[in-house]
Amino acid sequence: MNPAFVDDVCSTLQTGVEIVRSASDASAPPPSRDTVAAVAEGVKSEAAKVGYMFSQKNLPESVAGESLIAGLRDTATTLCMLFAAAASGGGPTLRKSLEDTINKVIEPIIELIKAVAAAHLVDPQPAAAAAVPQRAGLVMERCDIAAKAPLDDRTAIGRALTSVARQLADAASELAEELAGDNDGIENDQKEVISAALHVIQAAGNVIRATMRELLSVDASPNQNGEVWESILFHGKQLAGAVDDLAIASYSSEDKEDVRGSAEAVVTGCQLIAEEVTGEAVSERVAAVEEAGEKLMSLV
């Protein structure tokens, strides 16, 4: 296989990733979910063909091999173009998600092509040839992820908020386990602090879940209120960090100021979210956080 051909293919694929990263044509119509899924399936199919043909005892002739690689290159480049169209005009969360996803597809494709090229040398490298099926399998797995990538701001931010909600739920679960487990070594007043901190964290989780419901209720237009929701996500991520700090401080810190500072940060984070979100459901849940925070403060 011609080394210049391999270099050109890899360069083309890397350019595709860069196009997604720098996409700026807001007038480009976003692709449909069906279109992205179909192209991702096409990349998967081409990778499977490459993986199969180049793992046989008798490898394809150079021209036939390059034709297989070109097919994979072309379908992968099409996927890059679709991702670029989705990223154009999108907010930072959507753009970052699409860039990360396409990177996770293109990187193993390049590794697959390099393994194929090494197996196709006049003096083949056995290790490279043995790696071909594994490389192809990884590309196929990543294509399944790409088929489900977010294509608008609302979906991207919703998934990011889901991650925040999961982080808060994990923190609450850990504190609940501490309270339910063998805690004979914990003083009663500290148990009260841990329990109060748990209520604050659970209430904060309710704020995030109410915020997500509000996000789902707004107009589905990809760019509507994009900056507001990016701001909400920023506060949500800050809130998740404060919740982790509170969970740690309430259980292990001897300095009550650590607990107080973390609790105040959680309450403030929820209040900042409420300032951005319209709707009584979120405001009511923030009030519950404030109440739980006041009880915790009274213990420290």
PDB file of N, CA, C and O in Angstrom, residues 179-253:
ATOM      1  N   LEU A 179     -24.672   6.862  57.029  1.00  0.00           N
ATOM      2  CA  LEU A 179     -25.628   6.919  58.138  1.00  0.00           C
ATOM      3  C   LEU A 179     -26.211   5.547  58.453  1.00  0.00           C
ATOM      4  O   LEU A 179     -26.477   5.224  59.614  1.00  0.00           O
ATOM      5  N   ALA A 180     -26.409   4.738  57.410  1.00  0.00           N
ATOM      6  CA  ALA A 180     -27.035   3.428  57.592  1.00  0.00           C
ATOM      7  C   ALA A 180     -26.042   2.364  58.044  1.00  0.00           C
ATOM      8  O   ALA A 180     -26.438   1.324  58.586  1.00  0.00           O
ATOM      9  N   GLY A 181     -24.756   2.610  57.828  1.00  0.00           N
ATOM     10  CA  GLY A 181     -23.739   1.609  58.135  1.00  0.00           C
ATOM     11  C   GLY A 181     -23.338   1.611  59.596  1.00  0.00           C
ATOM     12  O   GLY A 181     -23.993   2.201  60.467  1.00  0.00           O
ATOM     13  N   ASP A 182     -22.228   0.923  59.880  1.00  0.00           N
ATOM     14  CA  ASP A 182     -21.685   0.838  61.236  1.00  0.00           C
ATOM     15  C   ASP A 182     -20.979   2.153  61.563  1.00  0.00           C
ATOM     16  O   ASP A 182     -19.849   2.397  61.160  1.00  0.00           O
ATOM     17  N   ASN A 183     -21.672   3.024  62.283  1.00  0.00           N
ATOM     18  CA  ASN A 183     -21.117   4.342  62.575  1.00  0.00           C
ATOM     19  C   ASN A 183     -21.017   4.593  64.078  1.00  0.00           C
ATOM     20  O   ASN A 183     -21.252   5.703  64.556  1.00  0.00           O
ATOM     21  N   ASP A 184     -20.678   3.528  64.798  1.00  0.00           N
ATOM     22  CA  ASP A 184     -20.554   3.652  66.258  1.00  0.00           C
ATOM     23  C   ASP A 184     -19.488   4.665  66.649  1.00  0.00           C
ATOM     24  O   ASP A 184     -19.528   5.239  67.734  1.00  0.00           O
ATOM     25  N   GLY A 185     -18.497   4.861  65.749  1.00  0.00           N
ATOM     26  CA  GLY A 185     -17.420   5.788  66.065  1.00  0.00           C
ATOM     27  C   GLY A 185     -17.779   7.238  65.819  1.00  0.00           C
ATOM     28  O   GLY A 185     -16.960   8.133  66.049  1.00  0.00           O
ATOM     29  N   ILE A 186     -18.994   7.494  65.348  1.00  0.00           N
ATOM     30  CA  ILE A 186     -19.411   8.858  65.026  1.00  0.00           C
ATOM     31  C   ILE A 186     -20.270   9.405  66.161  1.00  0.00           C
ATOM     32  O   ILE A 186     -21.225   8.748  66.616  1.00  0.00           O
ATOM     33  N   GLU A 187     -19.942  10.577  66.618  1.00  0.00           N
ATOM     34  CA  GLU A 187     -20.716  11.203  67.690  1.00  0.00           C
ATOM     35  C   GLU A 187     -22.119  11.558  67.188  1.00  0.00           C
ATOM     36  O   GLU A 187     -22.338  11.790  65.997  1.00  0.00           O
ATOM     37  N   ASN A 188     -23.033  11.603  68.123  1.00  0.00           N
ATOM     38  CA  ASN A 188     -24.427  11.886  67.756  1.00  0.00           C
ATOM     39  C   ASN A 188     -24.589  13.236  67.083  1.00  0.00           C
ATOM     40  O   ASN A 188     -25.376  13.383  66.130  1.00  0.00           O
ATOM     41  N   ASP A 189     -23.833  14.233  67.547  1.00  0.00           N
ATOM     42  CA  ASP A 189     -23.985  15.561  66.938  1.00  0.00           C
ATOM     43  C   ASP A 189     -23.462  15.561  65.504  1.00  0.00           C
ATOM     44  O   ASP A 189     -23.986  16.273  64.633  1.00  0.00           O
ATOM     45  N   GLN A 190     -22.438  14.733  65.245  1.00  0.00           N
ATOM     46  CA  GLN A 190     -21.947  14.662  63.864  1.00  0.00           C
ATOM     47  C   GLN A 190     -22.939  13.919  62.981  1.00  0.00           C
ATOM     48  O   GLN A 190     -23.098  14.238  61.810  1.00  0.00           O
ATOM     49  N   LYS A 191     -23.611  12.918  63.555  1.00  0.00           N
ATOM     50  CA  LYS A 191     -24.645  12.213  62.791  1.00  0.00           C
ATOM     51  C   LYS A 191     -25.745  13.189  62.363  1.00  0.00           C
ATOM     52  O   LYS A 191     -26.271  13.105  61.256  1.00  0.00           O
ATOM     53  N   GLU A 192     -26.070  14.111  63.268  1.00  0.00           N
ATOM     54  CA  GLU A 192     -27.083  15.116  62.947  1.00  0.00           C
ATOM     55  C   GLU A 192     -26.616  16.016  61.805  1.00  0.00           C
ATOM     56  O   GLU A 192     -27.399  16.381  60.923  1.00  0.00           O
ATOM     57  N   VAL A 193     -25.327  16.355  61.834  1.00  0.00           N
ATOM     58  CA  VAL A 193     -24.764  17.192  60.769  1.00  0.00           C
ATOM     59  C   VAL A 193     -24.805  16.450  59.442  1.00  0.00           C
ATOM     60  O   VAL A 193     -25.194  17.017  58.409  1.00  0.00           O
ATOM     61  N   ILE A 194     -24.412  15.175  59.462  1.00  0.00           N
ATOM     62  CA  ILE A 194     -24.411  14.375  58.230  1.00  0.00           C
ATOM     63  C   ILE A 194     -25.833  14.254  57.689  1.00  0.00           C
ATOM     64  O   ILE A 194     -26.077  14.400  56.487  1.00  0.00           O
ATOM     65  N   SER A 195     -26.784  13.995  58.588  1.00  0.00           N
ATOM     66  CA  SER A 195     -28.181  13.865  58.162  1.00  0.00           C
ATOM     67  C   SER A 195     -28.709  15.170  57.572  1.00  0.00           C
ATOM     68  O   SER A 195     -29.397  15.168  56.534  1.00  0.00           O
ATOM     69  N   ALA A 196     -28.356  16.281  58.211  1.00  0.00           N
ATOM     70  CA  ALA A 196     -28.799  17.587  57.703  1.00  0.00           C
ATOM     71  C   ALA A 196     -28.154  17.898  56.360  1.00  0.00           C
ATOM     72  O   ALA A 196     -28.804  18.437  55.453  1.00  0.00           O
ATOM     73  N   ALA A 197     -26.869  17.547  56.221  1.00  0.00           N
ATOM     74  CA  ALA A 197     -26.181  17.758  54.940  1.00  0.00           C
ATOM     75  C   ALA A 197     -26.819  16.902  53.852  1.00  0.00           C
ATOM     76  O   ALA A 197     -26.966  17.349  52.701  1.00  0.00           O
ATOM     77  N   LEU A 198     -27.207  15.688  54.218  1.00  0.00           N
ATOM     78  CA  LEU A 198     -27.875  14.804  53.252  1.00  0.00           C
ATOM     79  C   LEU A 198     -29.164  15.441  52.745  1.00  0.00           C
ATOM     80  O   LEU A 198     -29.450  15.421  51.542  1.00  0.00           O
ATOM     81  N   HIS A 199     -29.927  16.053  53.652  1.00  0.00           N
ATOM     82  CA  HIS A 199     -31.176  16.703  53.235  1.00  0.00           C
ATOM     83  C   HIS A 199     -30.908  17.881  52.304  1.00  0.00           C
ATOM     84  O   HIS A 199     -31.668  18.114  51.351  1.00  0.00           O
ATOM     85  N   VAL A 200     -29.838  18.626  52.570  1.00  0.00           N
ATOM     86  CA  VAL A 200     -29.476  19.739  51.679  1.00  0.00           C
ATOM     87  C   VAL A 200     -29.151  19.214  50.287  1.00  0.00           C
ATOM     88  O   VAL A 200     -29.610  19.762  49.269  1.00  0.00           O
ATOM     89  N   ILE A 201     -28.360  18.147  50.229  1.00  0.00           N
ATOM     90  CA  ILE A 201     -27.940  17.587  48.937  1.00  0.00           C
ATOM     91  C   ILE A 201     -29.126  17.005  48.184  1.00  0.00           C
ATOM     92  O   ILE A 201     -29.263  17.185  46.969  1.00  0.00           O
ATOM     93  N   GLN A 202     -30.003  16.323  48.901  1.00  0.00           N
ATOM     94  CA  GLN A 202     -31.193  15.763  48.246  1.00  0.00           C
ATOM     95  C   GLN A 202     -32.086  16.883  47.705  1.00  0.00           C
ATOM     96  O   GLN A 202     -32.633  16.766  46.590  1.00  0.00           O
ATOM     97  N   ALA A 203     -32.207  17.944  48.461  1.00  0.00           N
ATOM     98  CA  ALA A 203     -33.012  19.082  47.998  1.00  0.00           C
ATOM     99  C   ALA A 203     -32.382  19.730  46.779  1.00  0.00           C
ATOM    100  O   ALA A 203     -33.085  20.152  45.843  1.00  0.00           O
ATOM    101  N   ALA A 204     -31.045  19.819  46.749  1.00  0.00           N
ATOM    102  CA  ALA A 204     -30.351  20.370  45.582  1.00  0.00           C
ATOM    103  C   ALA A 204     -30.572  19.493  44.360  1.00  0.00           C
ATOM    104  O   ALA A 204     -30.732  19.993  43.237  1.00  0.00           O
ATOM    105  N   GLY A 205     -30.599  18.179  44.576  1.00  0.00           N
ATOM    106  CA  GLY A 205     -30.892  17.271  43.465  1.00  0.00           C
ATOM    107  C   GLY A 205     -32.275  17.514  42.895  1.00  0.00           C
ATOM    108  O   GLY A 205     -32.483  17.437  41.672  1.00  0.00           O
ATOM    109  N   ASN A 206     -33.228  17.834  43.765  1.00  0.00           N
ATOM    110  CA  ASN A 206     -34.582  18.145  43.294  1.00  0.00           C
ATOM    111  C   ASN A 206     -34.596  19.407  42.437  1.00  0.00           C
ATOM    112  O   ASN A 206     -35.376  19.513  41.484  1.00  0.00           O
ATOM    113  N   VAL A 207     -33.726  20.364  42.779  1.00  0.00           N
ATOM    114  CA  VAL A 207     -33.626  21.593  41.974  1.00  0.00           C
ATOM    115  C   VAL A 207     -33.148  21.250  40.564  1.00  0.00           C
ATOM    116  O   VAL A 207     -33.704  21.747  39.565  1.00  0.00           O
ATOM    117  N   ILE A 208     -32.132  20.414  40.464  1.00  0.00           N
ATOM    118  CA  ILE A 208     -31.604  20.044  39.144  1.00  0.00           C
ATOM    119  C   ILE A 208     -32.643  19.284  38.340  1.00  0.00           C
ATOM    120  O   ILE A 208     -32.831  19.549  37.141  1.00  0.00           O
ATOM    121  N   ARG A 209     -33.344  18.371  38.979  1.00  0.00           N
ATOM    122  CA  ARG A 209     -34.365  17.608  38.246  1.00  0.00           C
ATOM    123  C   ARG A 209     -35.504  18.511  37.773  1.00  0.00           C
ATOM    124  O   ARG A 209     -35.999  18.358  36.649  1.00  0.00           O
ATOM    125  N   ALA A 210     -35.907  19.462  38.601  1.00  0.00           N
ATOM    126  CA  ALA A 210     -36.950  20.411  38.181  1.00  0.00           C
ATOM    127  C   ALA A 210     -36.452  21.284  37.036  1.00  0.00           C
ATOM    128  O   ALA A 210     -37.211  21.628  36.116  1.00  0.00           O
ATOM    129  N   THR A 211     -35.180  21.648  37.087  1.00  0.00           N
ATOM    130  CA  THR A 211     -34.587  22.448  36.013  1.00  0.00           C
ATOM    131  C   THR A 211     -34.581  21.679  34.709  1.00  0.00           C
ATOM    132  O   THR A 211     -34.871  22.230  33.634  1.00  0.00           O
ATOM    133  N   MET A 212     -34.272  20.387  34.773  1.00  0.00           N
ATOM    134  CA  MET A 212     -34.272  19.560  33.570  1.00  0.00           C
ATOM    135  C   MET A 212     -35.677  19.445  32.981  1.00  0.00           C
ATOM    136  O   MET A 212     -35.850  19.478  31.759  1.00  0.00           O
ATOM    137  N   ARG A 213     -36.663  19.317  33.842  1.00  0.00           N
ATOM    138  CA  ARG A 213     -38.049  19.262  33.341  1.00  0.00           C
ATOM    139  C   ARG A 213     -38.426  20.567  32.652  1.00  0.00           C
ATOM    140  O   ARG A 213     -39.131  20.573  31.640  1.00  0.00           O
ATOM    141  N   GLU A 214     -37.946  21.674  33.214  1.00  0.00           N
ATOM    142  CA  GLU A 214     -38.210  22.971  32.595  1.00  0.00           C
ATOM    143  C   GLU A 214     -37.546  23.048  31.220  1.00  0.00           C
ATOM    144  O   GLU A 214     -38.125  23.575  30.264  1.00  0.00           O
ATOM    145  N   LEU A 215     -36.342  22.519  31.114  1.00  0.00           N
ATOM    146  CA  LEU A 215     -35.634  22.501  29.831  1.00  0.00           C
ATOM    147  C   LEU A 215     -36.412  21.707  28.795  1.00  0.00           C
ATOM    148  O   LEU A 215     -36.535  22.113  27.634  1.00  0.00           O
ATOM    149  N   LEU A 216     -36.968  20.584  29.208  1.00  0.00           N
ATOM    150  CA  LEU A 216     -37.722  19.746  28.277  1.00  0.00           C
ATOM    151  C   LEU A 216     -39.034  20.396  27.846  1.00  0.00           C
ATOM    152  O   LEU A 216     -39.587  20.045  26.799  1.00  0.00           O
ATOM    153  N   SER A 217     -39.517  21.338  28.633  1.00  0.00           N
ATOM    154  CA  SER A 217     -40.809  21.949  28.327  1.00  0.00           C
ATOM    155  C   SER A 217     -40.704  23.137  27.380  1.00  0.00           C
ATOM    156  O   SER A 217     -41.715  23.598  26.844  1.00  0.00           O
ATOM    157  N   VAL A 218     -39.473  23.632  27.154  1.00  0.00           N
ATOM    158  CA  VAL A 218     -39.333  24.808  26.296  1.00  0.00           C
ATOM    159  C   VAL A 218     -39.392  24.411  24.840  1.00  0.00           C
ATOM    160  O   VAL A 218     -39.329  23.244  24.481  1.00  0.00           O
ATOM    161  N   ASP A 219     -39.489  25.432  23.977  1.00  0.00           N
ATOM    162  CA  ASP A 219     -39.518  25.218  22.536  1.00  0.00           C
ATOM    163  C   ASP A 219     -38.305  24.409  22.100  1.00  0.00           C
ATOM    164  O   ASP A 219     -37.201  24.597  22.592  1.00  0.00           O
ATOM    165  N   ALA A 220     -38.497  23.488  21.154  1.00  0.00           N
ATOM    166  CA  ALA A 220     -37.427  22.589  20.720  1.00  0.00           C
ATOM    167  C   ALA A 220     -36.413  23.242  19.801  1.00  0.00           C
ATOM    168  O   ALA A 220     -35.459  22.614  19.393  1.00  0.00           O
ATOM    169  N   SER A 221     -36.630  24.507  19.448  1.00  0.00           N
ATOM    170  CA  SER A 221     -35.675  25.195  18.582  1.00  0.00           C
ATOM    171  C   SER A 221     -34.277  25.129  19.173  1.00  0.00           C
ATOM    172  O   SER A 221     -34.066  25.499  20.325  1.00  0.00           O
ATOM    173  N   PRO A 222     -33.275  24.641  18.409  1.00  0.00           N
ATOM    174  CA  PRO A 222     -31.941  24.379  18.955  1.00  0.00           C
ATOM    175  C   PRO A 222     -31.299  25.557  19.654  1.00  0.00           C
ATOM    176  O   PRO A 222     -30.615  25.390  20.656  1.00  0.00           O
ATOM    177  N   ASN A 223     -31.491  26.767  19.140  1.00  0.00           N
ATOM    178  CA  ASN A 223     -30.745  27.897  19.676  1.00  0.00           C
ATOM    179  C   ASN A 223     -31.547  28.791  20.622  1.00  0.00           C
ATOM    180  O   ASN A 223     -31.041  29.793  21.099  1.00  0.00           O
ATOM    181  N   GLN A 224     -32.814  28.438  20.859  1.00  0.00           N
ATOM    182  CA  GLN A 224     -33.638  29.301  21.703  1.00  0.00           C
ATOM    183  C   GLN A 224     -33.120  29.286  23.138  1.00  0.00           C
ATOM    184  O   GLN A 224     -32.954  28.248  23.754  1.00  0.00           O
ATOM    185  N   ASN A 225     -32.879  30.461  23.684  1.00  0.00           N
ATOM    186  CA  ASN A 225     -32.412  30.608  25.059  1.00  0.00           C
ATOM    187  C   ASN A 225     -31.098  29.877  25.315  1.00  0.00           C
ATOM    188  O   ASN A 225     -30.817  29.472  26.442  1.00  0.00           O
ATOM    189  N   GLY A 226     -30.295  29.713  24.266  1.00  0.00           N
ATOM    190  CA  GLY A 226     -29.051  28.953  24.398  1.00  0.00           C
ATOM    191  C   GLY A 226     -28.127  29.506  25.458  1.00  0.00           C
ATOM    192  O   GLY A 226     -27.590  28.755  26.280  1.00  0.00           O
ATOM    193  N   GLU A 227     -27.928  30.828  25.475  1.00  0.00           N
ATOM    194  CA  GLU A 227     -27.007  31.429  26.441  1.00  0.00           C
ATOM    195  C   GLU A 227     -27.509  31.249  27.861  1.00  0.00           C
ATOM    196  O   GLU A 227     -26.721  31.026  28.790  1.00  0.00           O
ATOM    197  N   VAL A 228     -28.815  31.340  28.046  1.00  0.00           N
ATOM    198  CA  VAL A 228     -29.383  31.160  29.385  1.00  0.00           C
ATOM    199  C   VAL A 228     -29.115  29.748  29.888  1.00  0.00           C
ATOM    200  O   VAL A 228     -28.684  29.533  31.031  1.00  0.00           O
ATOM    201  N   TRP A 229     -29.339  28.775  29.017  1.00  0.00           N
ATOM    202  CA  TRP A 229     -29.151  27.386  29.448  1.00  0.00           C
ATOM    203  C   TRP A 229     -27.689  27.041  29.630  1.00  0.00           C
ATOM    204  O   TRP A 229     -27.336  26.221  30.483  1.00  0.00           O
ATOM    205  N   GLU A 230     -26.806  27.660  28.868  1.00  0.00           N
ATOM    206  CA  GLU A 230     -25.370  27.471  29.100  1.00  0.00           C
ATOM    207  C   GLU A 230     -25.010  28.004  30.490  1.00  0.00           C
ATOM    208  O   GLU A 230     -24.210  27.396  31.214  1.00  0.00           O
ATOM    209  N   SER A 231     -25.609  29.137  30.854  1.00  0.00           N
ATOM    210  CA  SER A 231     -25.365  29.712  32.172  1.00  0.00           C
ATOM    211  C   SER A 231     -25.885  28.791  33.264  1.00  0.00           C
ATOM    212  O   SER A 231     -25.228  28.583  34.301  1.00  0.00           O
ATOM    213  N   ILE A 232     -27.064  28.225  33.044  1.00  0.00           N
ATOM    214  CA  ILE A 232     -27.639  27.289  34.019  1.00  0.00           C
ATOM    215  C   ILE A 232     -26.736  26.075  34.185  1.00  0.00           C
ATOM    216  O   ILE A 232     -26.488  25.605  35.310  1.00  0.00           O
ATOM    217  N   LEU A 233     -26.225  25.563  33.085  1.00  0.00           N
ATOM    218  CA  LEU A 233     -25.329  24.410  33.156  1.00  0.00           C
ATOM    219  C   LEU A 233     -24.059  24.769  33.922  1.00  0.00           C
ATOM    220  O   LEU A 233     -23.569  23.964  34.729  1.00  0.00           O
ATOM    221  N   PHE A 234     -23.527  25.959  33.690  1.00  0.00           N
ATOM    222  CA  PHE A 234     -22.334  26.400  34.417  1.00  0.00           C
ATOM    223  C   PHE A 234     -22.603  26.383  35.923  1.00  0.00           C
ATOM    224  O   PHE A 234     -21.808  25.849  36.708  1.00  0.00           O
ATOM    225  N   HIS A 235     -23.733  26.956  36.323  1.00  0.00           N
ATOM    226  CA  HIS A 235     -24.079  26.975  37.744  1.00  0.00           C
ATOM    227  C   HIS A 235     -24.313  25.551  38.260  1.00  0.00           C
ATOM    228  O   HIS A 235     -23.976  25.240  39.418  1.00  0.00           O
ATOM    229  N   GLY A 236     -24.870  24.700  37.407  1.00  0.00           N
ATOM    230  CA  GLY A 236     -25.094  23.309  37.806  1.00  0.00           C
ATOM    231  C   GLY A 236     -23.788  22.578  38.087  1.00  0.00           C
ATOM    232  O   GLY A 236     -23.679  21.820  39.058  1.00  0.00           O
ATOM    233  N   LYS A 237     -22.803  22.808  37.244  1.00  0.00           N
ATOM    234  CA  LYS A 237     -21.499  22.172  37.460  1.00  0.00           C
ATOM    235  C   LYS A 237     -20.835  22.706  38.724  1.00  0.00           C
ATOM    236  O   LYS A 237     -20.200  21.953  39.475  1.00  0.00           O
ATOM    237  N   GLN A 238     -20.961  24.014  38.951  1.00  0.00           N
ATOM    238  CA  GLN A 238     -20.425  24.595  40.182  1.00  0.00           C
ATOM    239  C   GLN A 238     -21.139  24.007  41.405  1.00  0.00           C
ATOM    240  O   GLN A 238     -20.517  23.725  42.435  1.00  0.00           O
ATOM    241  N   LEU A 239     -22.440  23.820  41.267  1.00  0.00           N
ATOM    242  CA  LEU A 239     -23.235  23.237  42.346  1.00  0.00           C
ATOM    243  C   LEU A 239     -22.765  21.818  42.648  1.00  0.00           C
ATOM    244  O   LEU A 239     -22.655  21.434  43.829  1.00  0.00           O
ATOM    245  N   ALA A 240     -22.485  21.047  41.624  1.00  0.00           N
ATOM    246  CA  ALA A 240     -22.030  19.667  41.827  1.00  0.00           C
ATOM    247  C   ALA A 240     -20.729  19.630  42.624  1.00  0.00           C
ATOM    248  O   ALA A 240     -20.552  18.794  43.512  1.00  0.00           O
ATOM    249  N   GLY A 241     -19.828  20.560  42.322  1.00  0.00           N
ATOM    250  CA  GLY A 241     -18.581  20.632  43.069  1.00  0.00           C
ATOM    251  C   GLY A 241     -18.821  20.995  44.529  1.00  0.00           C
ATOM    252  O   GLY A 241     -18.199  20.424  45.438  1.00  0.00           O
ATOM    253  N   ALA A 242     -19.738  21.932  44.762  1.00  0.00           N
ATOM    254  CA  ALA A 242     -20.059  22.343  46.131  1.00  0.00           C
ATOM    255  C   ALA A 242     -20.700  21.198  46.910  1.00  0.00           C
ATOM    256  O   ALA A 242     -20.440  21.024  48.113  1.00  0.00           O
ATOM    257  N   VAL A 243     -21.525  20.421  46.233  1.00  0.00           N
ATOM    258  CA  VAL A 243     -22.169  19.274  46.881  1.00  0.00           C
ATOM    259  C   VAL A 243     -21.127  18.232  47.296  1.00  0.00           C
ATOM    260  O   VAL A 243     -21.181  17.681  48.408  1.00  0.00           O
ATOM    261  N   ASP A 244     -20.180  17.961  46.423  1.00  0.00           N
ATOM    262  CA  ASP A 244     -19.110  17.030  46.781  1.00  0.00           C
ATOM    263  C   ASP A 244     -18.336  17.535  47.996  1.00  0.00           C
ATOM    264  O   ASP A 244     -18.005  16.760  48.907  1.00  0.00           O
ATOM    265  N   ASP A 245     -18.048  18.836  48.014  1.00  0.00           N
ATOM    266  CA  ASP A 245     -17.327  19.423  49.145  1.00  0.00           C
ATOM    267  C   ASP A 245     -18.131  19.285  50.432  1.00  0.00           C
ATOM    268  O   ASP A 245     -17.576  18.989  51.502  1.00  0.00           O
ATOM    269  N   LEU A 246     -19.447  19.501  50.327  1.00  0.00           N
ATOM    270  CA  LEU A 246     -20.297  19.410  51.512  1.00  0.00           C
ATOM    271  C   LEU A 246     -20.344  17.977  52.039  1.00  0.00           C
ATOM    272  O   LEU A 246     -20.287  17.748  53.257  1.00  0.00           O
ATOM    273  N   ALA A 247     -20.451  17.020  51.131  1.00  0.00           N
ATOM    274  CA  ALA A 247     -20.496  15.613  51.546  1.00  0.00           C
ATOM    275  C   ALA A 247     -19.222  15.231  52.294  1.00  0.00           C
ATOM    276  O   ALA A 247     -19.269  14.566  53.332  1.00  0.00           O
ATOM    277  N   ILE A 248     -18.094  15.655  51.776  1.00  0.00           N
ATOM    278  CA  ILE A 248     -16.807  15.336  52.413  1.00  0.00           C
ATOM    279  C   ILE A 248     -16.674  16.060  53.746  1.00  0.00           C
ATOM    280  O   ILE A 248     -16.288  15.464  54.763  1.00  0.00           O
ATOM    281  N   ALA A 249     -17.009  17.354  53.750  1.00  0.00           N
ATOM    282  CA  ALA A 249     -16.846  18.154  54.968  1.00  0.00           C
ATOM    283  C   ALA A 249     -17.749  17.670  56.094  1.00  0.00           C
ATOM    284  O   ALA A 249     -17.337  17.624  57.259  1.00  0.00           O
ATOM    285  N   SER A 250     -18.981  17.301  55.764  1.00  0.00           N
ATOM    286  CA  SER A 250     -19.929  16.910  56.809  1.00  0.00           C
ATOM    287  C   SER A 250     -19.515  15.610  57.484  1.00  0.00           C
ATOM    288  O   SER A 250     -19.831  15.395  58.659  1.00  0.00           O
ATOM    289  N   TYR A 251     -18.799  14.779  56.756  1.00  0.00           N
ATOM    290  CA  TYR A 251     -18.416  13.478  57.326  1.00  0.00           C
ATOM    291  C   TYR A 251     -17.024  13.488  57.939  1.00  0.00           C
ATOM    292  O   TYR A 251     -16.798  12.866  58.983  1.00  0.00           O
ATOM    293  N   SER A 252     -16.096  14.196  57.313  1.00  0.00           N
ATOM    294  CA  SER A 252     -14.708  14.034  57.728  1.00  0.00           C
ATOM    295  C   SER A 252     -14.049  15.289  58.303  1.00  0.00           C
ATOM    296  O   SER A 252     -12.989  15.196  58.929  1.00  0.00           O
ATOM    297  N   SER A 253     -14.640  16.449  58.079  1.00  0.00           N
ATOM    298  CA  SER A 253     -13.964  17.677  58.513  1.00  0.00           C
ATOM    299  C   SER A 253     -14.238  17.971  59.984  1.00  0.00           C
ATOM    300  O   SER A 253     -15.372  17.871  60.464  1.00  0.00           O
TER     301      SER A 253
END
